[in-house]
């Protein structure tokens, strides 16, 4: 392979890095991990919702007993949406002709036919797992792996205050993951809209960076000064974990987990968990009130305000941070053309990220096992310094 | 033709069953019948409206004397919309440069030119016929057939209360026609959103079905119990006629005629006529007030409410029935892929319907005459039993 | 080339007349002239706006000192929108990682990198010129021509009242230019919505037309009667200049300049300058109040009202005139198919216009110089008669 061919092949790989259809290398890679697909509180017992994950139409429902299930989006009979059907026990009945399916996707009843089809009639079905206010699904081949990699001990602290949010952004998932693996953006994006006289502030805060592959993903370190060192703990393939101040100086810091799950290649669900240790009843109440207030915020609902009018939200922790990242990532367009970028040394996190993806995609394409990513044996140490900017 | 080729050809036919462009077999078939294209009350004397029928842009206008006309959508001169022009007498003048056309589509005046073009300048023109509050058009080749097939004696009862409605649904016309020829759906779709404890009710009401080709279309019979036999009288190619209770137990039953006219292959105008015999002035007034109240209802205006929030309309006869069918048909997507269905014996009405369409389309493709569909020599007998569910 | 081939080639040229991408003949032609791209008052010092011109994404910003600049739309680093960045002095800093660019598009700072890239990192940059309340840009090859052709002495009268407006219509730019070069439309389009008994009025007002190529463009003359002669002075390639009554009989006439700048091939920015000589303080105040009131009017914001409901604005000079032209041009669709037209002798202005475009496009395609269009050596004489209709 000569130089030109090699460059062209590299370009081609860059062009495909973001595609998540079931028959793409990245689609297969993402599907080999548990992925959050819904927020627990959004699917009440006995209710169903349609959703789309990596281009597949699905139905997420919760049985009357409370168990969640993820099955195909359309009834195989006449192909209407199953999400409009009735949940009965742990089964789902189509609203069109009453065909009924269990949580494994098997047809159990066809009221106007002689039989339920003797096991030949099925819809897709994927294992689900509830964790920290989110519903995760395994949409890959074969047996689901143990539900270990997405777990963090900080999300399992007894009595901690925990809140889940979901946003849906009109851009590709990878733009958002790359934003997580890019500590420099914090110095700029998270000043966006708030700094009048800006120039000198910025130069002082550009960090020294280091990125290190771990057994679970990537450890990202950004040192801005002797007293300012931030570490984030990124888990393969699309989850980040950071820690930053909550509302007031004396509040315990919040641990934030964020996952980017593709709806399709141009839209992304962004799941966030916020976890704060419980302290006094007054502090707990104040924090709880705050997160409940902003529970449904999505910058996508304010797209024109942000992009055209430049109107920013008043709230800083949830709304402004989210809106700023939104402008950066959605400002790249629905799918950015990475072959036109000009990367620098400060993009080393993004470069490492892509190398890992390409390495694991290559394994999938060759049909050999990829890296056996595992939960960190010890929690990442995330230093806490005040006056840090949230990312 | 071997088995695989035959199957593939059958799949191909299924894929084309719904296409209504002027050069398609189904498009030619539908165009060989009178089709409703507008509601009489929506086109006042001296006014014009643009509309789209089977992918063709058209102008529906009513002359100052009251006569309706259907002509092409664009002025041939500079191709702006004729519907924005002026109706003058029974003619239509373009708003751009004043070219004037008569109801046959012939240019009769070009104010800034030396002549009107000596008969060489024309727009399309189709014969129209007003009937029961609707405007029908014949868009086929050759002479229009006599206006007989769409007529029903129930829509011509002297003094009857009669109301017309139009809805426009974002899905293919055939999904709606098939819904009419599928009596099982009544037991499920028309319980949608209204039944808490559902299971046992349903099993009891799945009907025994029979379908029979008539000289006008298909006679559909659904027997749910000894006292519950419903007959609907479907007229080729896209009109159904059913009868069901009106508002109160003692009200005379309403006869409902429904036609599905394609706007294009992904949108459909749904025309409904409701006809109720006149009784006492009080009853008449109550029924009239009811139908006038819901005259403009269209479930498509409430799409998000229905599909996402599951909010159903309170009114049962017009709104809920329509909303339920809407969710079933639009839930199949803009154009359902019939090659992926799993039909059963209870879909025998749909199977017959498709056989008739394919037979008549084959005649068109071969250039031989199709069946000479004719108005039923005697009205279909539609048994009336109380406590029946509307479809 | 035989007759059929010649006709087919002519059709092909008609089909391409409206395309303005950077690699098209018309795109190159339009780019070889100064084009308005923004309204001065819409870009305040220290602010940036994204815009799209002839299919190119751009950033229009004004330095803190007041100088306007037009540069590329995306930061070359990670390709997010530059318009969301910070203006600092006369430079623009990206909101994502702080890369900074000067008004020539050169990268001057990359805070997290070792250097600004030694002059290798650039975005597009186009010369701009402010004139009469608009910002013009030269997006062509080579040195920008002197800013002469767009100038009119009427827009440079000391102390005159001058107002700029912008509208954005969902149709191709050429439909709007052709509307300017078509004096007959005035007799019809500008009666639209206002005439009850219409027929006889119209016939009386169809003008005698003449069109003459000048050193700057086309002189259009429309004589409606001995006392009614209108002249408009059209400047190549997309600017018209007309004059008509202002608000009251004794007001001095308003000179209107209008430019149609493609956003892309299906959307067009329409820039208007209104210039009225100053008279008494009371008259000046009345006129100023009027134009400020309608400063933001755009018929595209009232599309449904105009096309579906036929609701017209009350104001005549700015709103109604604009709405009427909007209905004519947008009524032709996003891109009209000129190969289907039926032109007449009264379309002679449009025929001349197309001949000039095709001649100049042919020069570009052959790589030879086109006509050296120049500002008229003497102002066009535009007769003023009262009771004329605005166009």
JSON list of C-alpha atoms in Angstrom, two decimals, chain B residues 36-39 51-54 165-171 173 176 238 258-264 267-272:
[
{"chain": "B", "resi": 36, "resn": "UNK", "atom": "CA", "xyz": [-64.08, 13.01, -4.19]},
{"chain": "B", "resi": 37, "resn": "UNK", "atom": "CA", "xyz": [-61.56, 15.85, -4.23]},
{"chain": "B", "resi": 38, "resn": "UNK", "atom": "CA", "xyz": [-63.16, 18.53, -2.06]},
{"chain": "B", "resi": 39, "resn": "UNK", "atom": "CA", "xyz": [-65.94, 19.42, 0.29]},
{"chain": "B", "resi": 51, "resn": "UNK", "atom": "CA", "xyz": [-55.12, 20.99, -4.09]},
{"chain": "B", "resi": 52, "resn": "UNK", "atom": "CA", "xyz": [-53.12, 17.92, -4.93]},
{"chain": "B", "resi": 53, "resn": "UNK", "atom": "CA", "xyz": [-54.71, 14.65, -6.01]},
{"chain": "B", "resi": 54, "resn": "UNK", "atom": "CA", "xyz": [-52.69, 11.51, -6.74]},
{"chain": "B", "resi": 165, "resn": "UNK", "atom": "CA", "xyz": [-66.07, 16.13, 6.75]},
{"chain": "B", "resi": 166, "resn": "UNK", "atom": "CA", "xyz": [-62.54, 15.98, 5.42]},
{"chain": "B", "resi": 167, "resn": "UNK", "atom": "CA", "xyz": [-59.36, 14.88, 7.16]},
{"chain": "B", "resi": 168, "resn": "UNK", "atom": "CA", "xyz": [-55.87, 14.62, 5.70]},
{"chain": "B", "resi": 169, "resn": "UNK", "atom": "CA", "xyz": [-53.70, 11.85, 7.08]},
{"chain": "B", "resi": 170, "resn": "UNK", "atom": "CA", "xyz": [-49.96, 11.51, 6.59]},
{"chain": "B", "resi": 171, "resn": "UNK", "atom": "CA", "xyz": [-50.02, 7.97, 5.28]},
{"chain": "B", "resi": 173, "resn": "UNK", "atom": "CA", "xyz": [-54.45, 5.73, 1.09]},
{"chain": "B", "resi": 176, "resn": "UNK", "atom": "CA", "xyz": [-56.91, 3.27, 5.25]},
{"chain": "B", "resi": 238, "resn": "UNK", "atom": "CA", "xyz": [-61.97, 3.12, -2.30]},
{"chain": "B", "resi": 258, "resn": "UNK", "atom": "CA", "xyz": [-66.02, 7.25, 3.58]},
{"chain": "B", "resi": 259, "resn": "UNK", "atom": "CA", "xyz": [-63.66, 7.72, 0.62]},
{"chain": "B", "resi": 260, "resn": "UNK", "atom": "CA", "xyz": [-59.87, 7.73, 0.69]},
{"chain": "B", "resi": 261, "resn": "UNK", "atom": "CA", "xyz": [-58.43, 9.94, -2.04]},
{"chain": "B", "resi": 262, "resn": "UNK", "atom": "CA", "xyz": [-54.65, 10.08, -2.36]},
{"chain": "B", "resi": 263, "resn": "UNK", "atom": "CA", "xyz": [-53.07, 13.51, -2.12]},
{"chain": "B", "resi": 264, "resn": "UNK", "atom": "CA", "xyz": [-49.86, 11.76, -3.08]},
{"chain": "B", "resi": 267, "resn": "UNK", "atom": "CA", "xyz": [-50.81, 11.66, 2.24]},
{"chain": "B", "resi": 268, "resn": "UNK", "atom": "CA", "xyz": [-54.51, 10.95, 1.91]},
{"chain": "B", "resi": 269, "resn": "UNK", "atom": "CA", "xyz": [-57.68, 12.99, 1.99]},
{"chain": "B", "resi": 270, "resn": "UNK", "atom": "CA", "xyz": [-60.38, 11.16, 3.87]},
{"chain": "B", "resi": 271, "resn": "UNK", "atom": "CA", "xyz": [-63.88, 12.29, 2.95]},
{"chain": "B", "resi": 272, "resn": "UNK", "atom": "CA", "xyz": [-66.80, 11.35, 5.15]}
]
